[in-house]
Amino acid sequence: MVLFVSYSGELGGAERLLLQFSGALGQECAVACPQGALADAARAEGLRVFALRSRRANLRTRVRDRALAGARLAGHAAEVRGLARSLEPELVVAWGMRSAIACLTGPPLRRPVAFQHNDLLPGPTIARVVRAAAGRADLVTALSRATAVDLDPSGRLGARLKVVYPGVDLDRFDGHASPVRPPEVIVLGAITGWKRPDLALEVAAVVRRTRPEVRLRLVGAPFANDGPALLESLRERAAQPDLAGAVEFTGGVAEPASDLVRATCLLHCAEREPFGIAVLEALAAGRPAVVPDAFGPAEIVDESCGVRYPPGDVDAAAQAIVSLVSEPERAAAIGAAGRARARARFEVGSARSRYLAALAPLTRHDRRAGVSELALVTVTHNSENELSALLASVDRFARGSRVVIVDCASRDQTLDVASRFDFVEVVALADNAGFGRACNRGLAEVHEPVTALINPDVEVIDGSLAALCAEAMRADRPERLLAPLVLYGDGSRQDSVHPLPASSPDLARALVPPALLPRRVRLPLAPWDARAPRQVGWAVGCAIIARTETLKRLGPFDERIFMYGEDLELGLRAGQSGVPTWFWPSARLIHHRAHSTGPEFGGEPFERLAQARHEVVLRRLGPTAARRDDLTQALTFGSRILAKGLIGRSTVRERRQLAALWHVHRANGRS
């Protein structure tokens, strides 16, 4: 997996470039960013999104704010390190200066880091920090020569610094459309001070002295702290007699193609523009671009496809526009040349290929080989939404494996979902036979050497399942049950593996929160936090992988248990049969939890859980262990109630768990 990390959750030019370049990497990539427009767009592109906290974005802080800025970056860094430890991506791409500072100025992430540099440095203090971060990166990609030279004027980064221009999809633009009449000049970009929309209005005022029919359209929404006030001042200027009725503010648009093709030309006014996506889009639309002769736009536009004017020179920009408006045939020829230049130098497919080539030395080969030896068995009951996500993820990351679905009389569209995938075999039962019995029925249909018993609310997120399959098949290793790292949707770890019930580590965990202990002491209590494989007492049944012959010999599940406790019983019985359970954190899955049982029981059925655990421990470990485990569970819930109460957090869930345990204890005492 390649993990793209963005401090910003907005969808500006840099974030659109993230989506464009991530497409070069195929399916094994994910995006970590705050919830917002970028996250929504990434999901729409089919990318996995891990949500980060939204933090104030401005690096250009006053002196009194810099400590807070540092704290925000430290928080961002801590989140990224936690994700990197759980996901173990082959490469982390820090998108922009803030993420680069967070990822590269603290303790190393212990994996390659590429820095995508999208901006000009804002000042000497930030410049020193960003350059230091770039010096620690395995690769730095810049979106223009201007940003590359600004970052590394002395060439210290050498071959680690590469310029990869963004691309444009020419198919989005109609290169043959004619501009509207009367002529319009378009300014495309966010309403913010450094983009200089105020300059555009002054240029328009000068143009209208000669060509009073010319109109100006500003396409963009207010951005950053200065945006709303700036927009108001622009409206006031546009109401003055020399511009009255000639300026239109359209607001932001998701797709600017139709606005560009109606214009006679694009006017760009930013004097320190890192690249200029809007300029590139104007070329793709076949429209001349009038741009400052500096930084990114000067790399996009040459004399064949536009006019470059001295930055800030209102008269020069106005003269260029008057010339284009007055000579429509020349403007059309320049526009056609611009579209040809965009196709030759900035076509999106070529841009993605260049980015992929830049990253290639840091990425490994596809790890999906070997999944043809794997069958996945899952049990469904009204699981259409979860099953759709599971099967799509298998199709993406474990293509070549087979999925056996045992459906327990679903009343929704579960079977219709299953029929859409050609690698699925369905065993349809007439009633809800229970998880254990249904799983055993599915296992009987497996002939592959390795089987994964998984819940339908699980998703495969990368190619690591193939590596776990290969580990299960190793002839030089004894029989084992293998449990992958199980993650929540936000990338944090679930407590999916545990010590033996009533054991000393289990009791210690009930008394002392593992997070407060040194790592060496913590892992026996909280084995799910391990970074390396380790033997555990048992694993939660959302994902268990083993040799098929081992699972068939074990049962695998006790069919006397209808629901809950099957996984604990299997782990204890397997261990007593000489088949230990191992946690394997280099293989990862996402588990959404209780997709079917929550609706079925109106929430978490704590009493059923407590009763099932008590019965399994009693049957497998004896009455003394069962009593000790009940006490351990009570201490666990009690200590959580105390700890949460001290910090003012809700304890409703733990109180319900403790009450359920007490009811089970009383019921068992009477029986």
XYZ file of C-alpha atoms in Angstrom:
671
model
C 0.000 0.000 0.000
C 1.079 3.565 -0.744
C -0.358 5.993 1.825
C -0.927 9.594 0.706
C -1.068 11.962 3.690
C -2.696 15.386 3.402
C -2.924 17.893 6.232
C -5.717 19.656 4.359
C -9.181 18.281 3.743
C -10.059 21.002 1.228
C -10.212 20.323 -2.501
C -7.894 22.894 -4.024
C -5.393 22.509 -6.830
C -2.871 20.569 -4.753
C -5.511 18.137 -3.540
C -6.850 17.605 -7.067
C -3.302 16.767 -8.064
C -3.193 14.180 -5.267
C -6.224 12.481 -6.783
C -4.681 12.665 -10.245
C -1.337 11.162 -9.238
C -2.783 8.519 -6.909
C -4.540 7.156 -9.977
C -1.119 6.248 -11.373
C -0.604 3.701 -8.618
C -3.593 1.535 -9.390
C -5.533 0.055 -6.525
C -3.106 -0.387 -3.645
C -3.120 3.148 -2.330
C -5.043 5.025 0.339
C -5.487 8.618 1.464
C -5.211 9.918 5.025
C -6.825 13.340 5.365
C -9.472 15.198 7.387
C -13.111 14.636 6.520
C -14.276 17.050 3.849
C -14.224 17.641 0.119
C -10.941 15.798 -0.474
C -12.103 12.731 1.453
C -15.392 12.686 -0.448
C -13.640 12.994 -3.807
C -11.129 10.277 -2.909
C -13.922 7.881 -1.960
C -15.667 8.688 -5.232
C -12.458 7.629 -7.003
C -12.588 4.300 -5.161
C -9.746 5.101 -2.762
C -9.679 4.002 0.862
C -9.782 7.049 3.157
C -8.481 7.125 6.722
C -9.880 10.167 8.508
C -7.518 12.509 10.336
C -8.454 15.359 12.653
C -9.132 18.666 10.959
C -6.602 21.276 12.054
C -6.047 24.904 11.187
C -3.950 24.998 8.029
C -2.066 28.313 8.012
C 1.715 28.084 8.339
C 2.131 31.852 8.001
C 1.403 32.409 11.681
C 2.268 35.312 13.923
C 4.952 34.747 16.536
C 2.458 34.186 19.346
C 0.671 31.520 17.294
C 3.738 29.473 16.347
C 3.606 27.289 19.445
C 0.040 26.358 18.557
C 1.077 25.697 14.961
C 3.783 23.367 16.252
C 1.283 21.571 18.461
C -1.074 21.101 15.518
C 1.718 19.633 13.400
C 2.763 17.383 16.295
C -0.799 16.090 16.551
C -0.869 15.473 12.809
C 2.451 13.632 13.079
C 1.187 11.420 15.903
C -1.859 10.410 13.869
C 0.264 9.604 10.819
C 2.713 7.539 12.880
C -0.132 5.527 14.360
C -1.534 4.861 10.899
C 1.865 3.944 9.492
C 2.455 1.503 12.331
C -0.911 -0.187 11.753
C -0.942 -0.177 7.956
C 2.789 -0.700 7.330
C 2.584 1.022 3.931
C 5.460 0.381 1.586
C 5.645 4.130 0.982
C 4.253 7.243 2.680
C 3.708 10.264 0.427
C 3.631 13.471 2.471
C 1.449 15.806 0.404
C 2.555 19.372 0.933
C 4.742 21.218 3.396
C 2.692 20.611 6.530
C 2.578 16.859 6.125
C 6.257 16.819 5.171
C 7.187 18.659 8.365
C 5.037 16.260 10.394
C 6.359 13.101 8.730
C 10.022 14.020 8.378
C 11.127 16.197 11.304
C 10.328 13.840 14.192
C 11.280 10.231 14.872
C 11.598 8.292 11.600
C 8.552 6.443 10.276
C 10.737 3.376 9.543
C 9.572 3.270 5.931
C 10.296 5.280 2.773
C 8.792 8.760 2.660
C 8.269 10.820 -0.492
C 7.545 14.542 -0.203
C 5.273 16.108 -2.834
C 6.157 19.817 -2.834
C 3.355 22.004 -4.164
C 4.092 25.536 -2.939
C 6.595 28.331 -2.884
C 8.170 28.720 0.536
C 6.364 31.389 2.598
C 9.300 32.852 4.528
C 12.783 32.191 5.939
C 11.703 30.432 9.138
C 9.331 28.011 7.440
C 11.803 27.618 4.576
C 14.486 26.304 6.941
C 12.098 23.772 8.466
C 10.744 22.590 5.107
C 14.233 22.278 3.608
C 15.340 20.242 6.614
C 12.340 17.952 6.127
C 13.104 17.609 2.419
C 16.657 16.612 3.288
C 15.316 13.578 5.166
C 12.937 12.458 2.414
C 13.766 9.495 0.213
C 12.282 11.374 -2.745
C 11.018 14.899 -3.357
C 8.715 15.567 -6.298
C 7.954 19.168 -7.230
C 5.158 20.294 -9.538
C 7.300 22.882 -11.347
C 10.888 23.947 -11.827
C 10.023 27.118 -9.941
C 9.025 25.252 -6.784
C 12.011 22.900 -7.131
C 14.525 25.758 -7.335
C 12.786 27.633 -4.526
C 13.054 24.564 -2.292
C 16.592 23.565 -3.235
C 18.484 26.540 -4.702
C 21.895 24.963 -4.075
C 21.065 21.572 -5.598
C 21.753 19.781 -2.319
C 19.013 17.199 -2.939
C 20.570 16.069 -6.209
C 18.797 13.194 -7.949
C 16.318 12.857 -5.073
C 14.511 15.965 -6.371
C 12.415 15.452 -9.502
C 10.016 17.771 -11.304
C 6.775 16.060 -12.333
C 4.305 18.415 -13.976
C 0.586 17.918 -13.342
C -1.504 16.732 -16.248
C -4.834 17.644 -17.772
C -7.524 15.448 -19.276
C -8.144 16.992 -22.681
C -11.291 14.939 -23.185
C -13.023 17.128 -20.582
C -12.774 20.134 -22.880
C -14.386 20.876 -26.234
C -11.487 22.178 -28.270
C -13.756 23.256 -31.148
C -16.277 25.442 -29.300
C -16.398 29.141 -30.191
C -16.233 31.840 -27.518
C -19.359 33.810 -26.701
C -20.100 37.343 -27.831
C -19.651 39.939 -26.484
C -16.141 38.808 -25.535
C -15.490 37.540 -22.020
C -12.265 37.310 -20.077
C -12.231 34.606 -17.418
C -10.309 34.602 -14.142
C -10.349 31.089 -12.729
C -9.249 30.462 -9.156
C -10.010 30.914 -5.488
C -10.855 34.382 -4.213
C -7.846 34.973 -1.985
C -5.291 37.751 -1.758
C -2.255 36.095 -3.266
C -4.199 35.183 -6.421
C -4.566 38.972 -7.055
C -8.193 39.120 -8.268
C -8.028 42.839 -7.472
C -5.450 43.223 -10.239
C -7.806 41.473 -12.666
C -10.468 44.130 -12.081
C -7.976 46.915 -12.775
C -6.890 45.174 -15.979
C -10.532 44.896 -17.045
C -11.075 48.584 -16.369
C -8.159 49.492 -18.659
C -9.340 47.053 -21.359
C -12.812 48.611 -21.367
C -11.402 52.039 -22.214
C -10.653 50.623 -25.660
C -13.123 47.744 -25.871
C -16.099 48.668 -23.674
C -18.023 45.534 -24.674
C -15.559 43.228 -22.877
C -16.894 41.495 -19.768
C -14.967 39.893 -16.902
C -16.057 36.646 -15.172
C -14.433 35.644 -11.887
C -15.005 31.923 -11.354
C -14.029 30.860 -7.852
C -15.125 30.838 -4.236
C -13.697 32.822 -1.310
C -10.815 30.938 0.289
C -8.751 31.290 3.470
C -9.285 33.939 6.117
C -9.128 36.881 3.726
C -11.550 35.454 1.150
C -14.955 36.793 2.297
C -13.715 40.327 3.001
C -11.789 40.375 -0.261
C -14.865 39.304 -2.207
C -16.853 42.141 -0.674
C -14.190 44.688 -1.645
C -14.097 43.274 -5.182
C -17.862 43.674 -5.481
C -17.530 47.285 -4.360
C -14.841 47.920 -6.976
C -16.930 46.206 -9.669
C -19.816 48.564 -8.889
C -17.739 51.637 -9.820
C -18.747 53.392 -13.068
C -15.844 52.057 -15.174
C -16.831 48.438 -14.408
C -20.529 48.645 -13.548
C -22.437 45.751 -15.088
C -19.312 44.276 -16.684
C -18.100 41.945 -13.917
C -19.718 38.661 -12.906
C -18.861 36.669 -9.776
C -20.001 33.097 -10.394
C -18.736 31.468 -7.210
C -16.931 28.156 -7.167
C -17.602 25.455 -9.734
C -16.800 21.752 -9.603
C -16.065 21.564 -13.329
C -14.720 24.713 -15.075
C -14.731 23.367 -18.651
C -17.940 25.107 -19.739
C -16.769 28.420 -18.263
C -13.428 28.215 -20.051
C -14.745 27.378 -23.506
C -17.108 30.369 -23.539
C -14.255 32.799 -22.788
C -12.088 34.643 -25.306
C -9.046 34.187 -23.086
C -7.926 33.461 -19.542
C -6.358 36.148 -17.391
C -4.107 34.952 -14.583
C -2.767 37.499 -12.106
C -1.019 35.611 -9.278
C 2.559 36.871 -9.125
C 3.866 33.889 -7.132
C 1.964 30.956 -8.596
C 3.648 27.581 -7.934
C 2.201 26.034 -11.095
C -1.226 27.138 -12.337
C -3.744 24.381 -12.985
C -6.211 26.974 -14.280
C -3.674 28.070 -16.900
C -3.188 24.488 -18.039
C -6.944 23.980 -18.254
C -7.259 27.092 -20.423
C -4.768 25.589 -22.871
C -6.709 22.317 -22.883
C -9.885 24.270 -23.671
C -8.160 25.934 -26.624
C -8.105 29.401 -25.090
C -5.140 31.808 -25.040
C -3.689 32.488 -21.604
C -2.486 35.896 -20.458
C -0.168 35.188 -17.533
C 2.608 36.764 -15.452
C 6.078 36.011 -16.791
C 7.158 34.310 -13.565
C 7.134 30.999 -11.716
C 4.771 28.201 -12.782
C 2.681 29.942 -15.467
C 5.856 30.911 -17.331
C 6.679 27.189 -17.603
C 3.248 26.345 -19.005
C 2.795 29.179 -21.499
C 5.179 30.077 -24.311
C 4.778 32.595 -27.121
C 2.830 30.095 -29.231
C -0.113 29.726 -26.881
C -0.464 32.942 -24.917
C 1.037 36.172 -23.725
C 3.369 36.606 -20.759
C 3.413 40.044 -19.168
C 5.604 41.516 -16.404
C 4.069 40.528 -13.034
C 1.748 43.227 -11.723
C 1.823 45.287 -14.952
C -1.826 46.248 -15.500
C -1.240 48.044 -18.796
C 0.741 45.178 -20.347
C -1.916 42.627 -19.411
C -4.666 44.896 -20.731
C -2.806 45.432 -24.016
C -2.502 41.662 -24.507
C -6.233 41.167 -23.946
C -7.197 44.000 -26.293
C -5.037 42.430 -28.995
C -6.721 39.023 -28.588
C -10.222 40.505 -28.528
C -9.498 42.609 -31.596
C -8.061 39.707 -33.620
C -10.360 36.707 -33.067
C -8.716 34.617 -35.791
C -5.312 35.094 -34.174
C -6.819 34.270 -30.774
C -8.281 31.057 -32.200
C -4.918 30.059 -33.683
C -3.169 30.721 -30.379
C -5.830 28.686 -28.585
C -5.351 25.753 -30.963
C -1.603 25.905 -30.394
C -2.230 25.883 -26.654
C -4.347 22.751 -26.893
C -1.617 21.074 -28.946
C 0.972 22.071 -26.330
C -1.211 20.677 -23.541
C -1.536 17.397 -25.426
C 2.185 17.138 -26.112
C 3.563 18.148 -22.698
C 0.829 17.888 -20.077
C -1.540 15.059 -21.042
C -2.837 13.377 -17.877
C -1.844 9.834 -18.812
C 1.735 10.885 -19.475
C 1.839 12.869 -16.231
C 0.715 9.845 -14.246
C 3.310 7.670 -15.956
C 6.060 10.147 -15.061
C 4.921 10.216 -11.444
C 4.787 6.434 -11.293
C 8.304 6.235 -12.722
C 9.547 8.672 -10.062
C 8.087 6.556 -7.251
C 9.034 3.189 -8.755
C 12.385 2.777 -6.913
C 10.556 3.127 -3.574
C 7.680 0.726 -4.241
C 7.671 -3.035 -4.241
C 6.204 -5.389 -6.766
C 2.578 -6.470 -6.454
C 2.170 -8.912 -3.558
C -1.086 -10.478 -4.674
C 0.585 -13.586 -6.131
C -0.481 -16.722 -4.302
C -4.115 -15.898 -3.549
C -5.223 -18.655 -5.930
C -4.339 -21.014 -3.058
C -6.873 -19.270 -0.812
C -10.595 -19.683 -0.213
C -12.542 -17.227 1.921
C -15.583 -18.555 3.787
C -18.144 -16.096 5.108
C -21.632 -16.414 6.597
C -24.342 -13.921 5.659
C -27.710 -12.980 7.099
C -29.230 -9.792 5.679
C -25.736 -8.588 4.789
C -26.138 -6.941 1.374
C -24.287 -3.693 2.098
C -21.399 -5.292 3.961
C -21.071 -8.143 1.476
C -20.878 -5.734 -1.440
C -17.906 -3.963 0.163
C -16.201 -7.263 1.040
C -16.517 -8.735 -2.449
C -15.401 -5.509 -4.113
C -12.302 -5.481 -1.906
C -11.535 -9.129 -2.705
C -11.937 -8.367 -6.401
C -9.505 -5.485 -6.015
C -6.827 -6.931 -3.750
C -7.222 -10.729 -3.740
C -8.352 -11.485 -7.267
C -7.712 -15.172 -7.949
C -9.041 -16.380 -4.612
C -12.489 -17.954 -4.232
C -15.239 -16.853 -1.854
C -17.708 -19.352 -0.405
C -20.804 -17.602 0.952
C -23.104 -19.525 3.262
C -26.329 -17.553 3.374
C -28.629 -18.065 6.345
C -32.029 -17.215 4.840
C -31.363 -13.547 4.100
C -34.445 -11.448 3.399
C -32.609 -8.601 1.657
C -30.561 -8.482 -1.576
C -27.570 -10.444 -0.266
C -27.873 -13.188 -2.894
C -28.229 -10.634 -5.691
C -25.000 -8.981 -4.553
C -23.213 -12.342 -4.514
C -24.343 -13.132 -8.060
C -22.453 -10.133 -9.466
C -19.028 -11.664 -8.807
C -17.710 -14.612 -10.784
C -15.387 -15.867 -8.025
C -18.250 -16.505 -5.580
C -19.923 -19.814 -4.711
C -23.141 -19.604 -2.694
C -24.462 -22.217 -0.283
C -28.041 -21.153 0.504
C -29.520 -22.512 3.747
C -33.240 -22.632 4.437
C -32.935 -21.105 7.900
C -30.532 -19.215 10.141
C -28.330 -22.114 11.204
C -26.016 -20.013 13.343
C -22.513 -18.808 12.637
C -20.578 -21.911 13.659
C -22.710 -24.473 11.838
C -22.899 -22.322 8.696
C -19.146 -21.767 8.704
C -18.539 -25.510 8.960
C -20.918 -26.045 6.045
C -18.940 -23.589 3.936
C -15.622 -25.171 4.854
C -16.882 -28.488 3.484
C -16.978 -26.846 0.023
C -13.330 -25.744 0.145
C -10.633 -27.583 -1.781
C -7.961 -24.848 -1.727
C -5.027 -25.505 0.649
C -5.651 -22.380 2.774
C -8.940 -21.053 4.152
C -9.796 -17.694 5.667
C -12.871 -17.682 7.895
C -14.069 -14.088 7.744
C -17.090 -12.002 8.632
C -19.002 -10.313 5.799
C -18.366 -6.922 7.420
C -14.637 -7.277 6.740
C -12.759 -5.540 3.923
C -9.411 -6.422 2.362
C -7.326 -3.248 2.061
C -4.088 -4.342 0.399
C -2.175 -7.370 -0.854
C -1.000 -8.526 2.568
C -3.550 -11.351 2.684
C -1.460 -13.185 0.079
C 1.560 -13.041 2.376
C -0.478 -14.519 5.221
C -1.701 -17.250 2.884
C 1.914 -18.079 2.008
C 2.822 -18.133 5.706
C 0.027 -20.606 6.432
C 1.318 -22.907 3.678
C 4.937 -23.017 4.872
C 5.904 -26.659 5.233
C 8.646 -25.845 7.743
C 6.147 -24.393 10.234
C 3.731 -26.354 12.452
C -0.029 -26.081 12.233
C -1.305 -22.730 13.483
C -4.330 -20.485 13.450
C -3.226 -17.122 12.041
C -4.984 -13.874 12.915
C -4.295 -10.703 10.895
C -4.217 -7.206 12.300
C -7.826 -5.986 12.451
C -8.461 -2.275 12.016
C -11.386 0.059 12.480
C -12.401 2.153 9.501
C -10.226 5.036 10.733
C -7.112 2.849 10.752
C -6.864 2.360 14.522
C -6.338 -1.133 15.900
C -9.106 -3.336 17.232
C -8.470 -5.534 20.257
C -8.850 -8.629 18.092
C -6.406 -10.975 19.866
C -6.262 -11.733 23.575
C -4.445 -13.612 26.316
C -6.020 -16.801 27.632
C -9.091 -16.198 29.817
C -8.355 -16.119 33.551
C -4.603 -15.962 32.891
C -2.247 -13.628 34.730
C -1.989 -11.203 31.764
C -5.779 -11.130 31.512
C -6.093 -10.279 35.204
C -3.323 -7.674 35.016
C -5.076 -5.995 32.090
C -8.234 -5.744 34.177
C -6.380 -3.864 36.907
C -4.005 -1.628 34.917
C -4.769 0.027 31.547
C -2.138 -1.396 29.167
C -1.578 2.019 27.573
C 0.021 3.212 30.823
C 2.661 0.473 30.791
C 6.030 0.266 28.993
C 5.801 -1.549 25.684
C 7.751 -4.611 26.881
C 5.283 -5.096 29.739
C 2.229 -4.026 27.756
C 2.300 -6.543 24.902
C 1.402 -9.686 26.888
C -1.653 -7.776 28.165
C -2.579 -6.128 24.858
C -1.096 -8.362 22.146
C -3.049 -6.593 19.382
C -0.572 -3.702 19.755
C 2.384 -5.869 18.687
C 4.450 -4.998 15.634
C 5.862 -8.493 15.120
C 4.176 -11.913 15.045
C 3.490 -13.385 18.486
C 1.571 -16.279 19.983
C -1.700 -15.314 21.680
C -4.415 -17.051 23.658
C -7.200 -16.680 21.101
C -8.404 -14.482 18.241
C -11.737 -12.830 17.504
C -13.512 -14.773 14.768
C -13.887 -11.949 12.247
C -10.768 -13.236 10.468
C -8.949 -16.520 11.112
C -6.662 -18.122 8.523
C -5.167 -21.610 8.540
C -4.458 -24.619 6.410
C -7.739 -26.056 5.239
C -6.872 -29.526 6.511
C -6.174 -28.086 9.968
C -9.523 -26.315 10.129
C -11.402 -29.378 8.905
C -9.698 -31.551 11.501
C -10.573 -29.080 14.264
C -14.211 -28.796 13.189
C -13.628 -25.857 13.128
C -16.514 -24.523 15.209
C -18.573 -26.155 17.950
C -22.067 -26.322 16.439
C -23.699 -26.367 19.873
C -22.945 -22.633 20.017
C -25.455 -20.686 17.947
C -23.765 -17.290 18.181
C -20.985 -15.717 20.271
C -18.175 -17.607 21.895
C -17.405 -19.766 18.828
C -14.070 -18.037 18.270
C -12.998 -18.310 21.913
C -13.988 -21.978 22.004
C -12.041 -22.678 18.797
C -8.933 -20.932 20.104
C -8.990 -22.844 23.397
C -9.739 -26.188 21.755
C -7.090 -25.663 19.081
C -4.483 -24.795 21.700
C -5.342 -27.911 23.709
C -4.926 -29.908 20.464
C -1.436 -28.511 19.853
C -2.493 -25.840 17.334
C -1.550 -22.422 18.749
C -3.007 -19.102 17.626
C -0.588 -16.523 16.246
C -1.145 -12.819 15.674
C 0.329 -11.678 12.341
C 0.251 -7.844 12.215
C 1.857 -7.516 8.775
C -1.450 -8.712 7.272
C -4.331 -6.290 7.648
C -8.108 -6.171 7.295
C -10.802 -3.663 8.237
C -13.714 -4.880 10.369
C -16.879 -2.820 10.781
C -18.361 -4.953 13.619
C -21.858 -6.193 14.501
C -23.403 -5.587 11.076
C -26.029 -8.307 11.488
C -26.261 -8.926 15.214
C -26.733 -5.247 16.081
C -30.037 -4.914 14.180
C -31.063 -8.448 15.178
C -30.706 -7.817 18.918
C -31.321 -4.059 19.035
C -27.723 -3.196 19.908
C -24.870 -5.046 21.548
C -26.274 -8.153 23.320
C -24.017 -7.963 26.372
C -25.872 -10.642 28.315
C -25.570 -13.147 25.467
C -21.879 -12.360 25.182
C -21.289 -12.817 28.897
C -23.237 -16.089 29.020
C -21.430 -17.495 25.977
C -18.006 -16.642 27.389
C -18.841 -18.169 30.766
C -20.051 -21.413 29.185
C -17.007 -21.748 26.924
C -14.484 -21.110 29.703
C -16.362 -23.485 32.020
C -16.400 -26.230 29.394
C -12.791 -25.842 28.243
C -10.903 -24.668 31.336
C -13.082 -25.799 34.243
C -15.131 -24.172 37.026
C -12.205 -22.524 38.812
C -11.077 -20.788 35.641
C -14.678 -19.777 34.872
C -15.068 -18.111 38.277
C -11.698 -16.391 37.914
C -12.621 -15.196 34.420
C -15.943 -13.796 35.646
C -14.028 -11.874 38.314
C -11.525 -10.655 35.730
C -14.320 -9.401 33.496
C -15.983 -7.623 36.423
C -12.693 -5.947 37.369
C -12.175 -4.907 33.747
C -15.536 -3.171 33.486
C -15.238 -1.685 36.961
C -11.797 -0.187 36.312
C -13.026 1.285 33.035
C -15.999 2.878 34.782
C -13.660 4.403 37.349
C -11.128 5.652 34.798
C -13.749 7.113 32.468
C -15.595 8.714 35.343
C -12.436 10.506 36.454
C -12.024 12.148 33.048
C -15.717 12.878 32.540
C -16.430 10.365 29.771
C -19.620 8.331 29.437
C -19.659 4.963 31.223
C -23.043 3.747 29.943
C -21.573 0.929 27.873
C -19.379 -0.406 30.680
C -22.245 -0.225 33.182
C -24.414 -2.271 30.825
C -21.609 -4.807 30.434
C -21.170 -5.085 34.200
C -24.919 -5.446 34.736
C -25.088 -8.196 32.103
C -22.209 -10.039 33.759
C -23.963 -9.801 37.139
C -27.209 -11.187 35.685
C -25.334 -14.119 34.157
C -23.503 -14.770 37.430
C -26.776 -14.816 39.377
C -28.457 -17.060 36.802
C -25.569 -19.521 36.848
C -25.504 -19.465 40.632
C -29.169 -20.503 40.770
C -28.717 -23.282 38.198
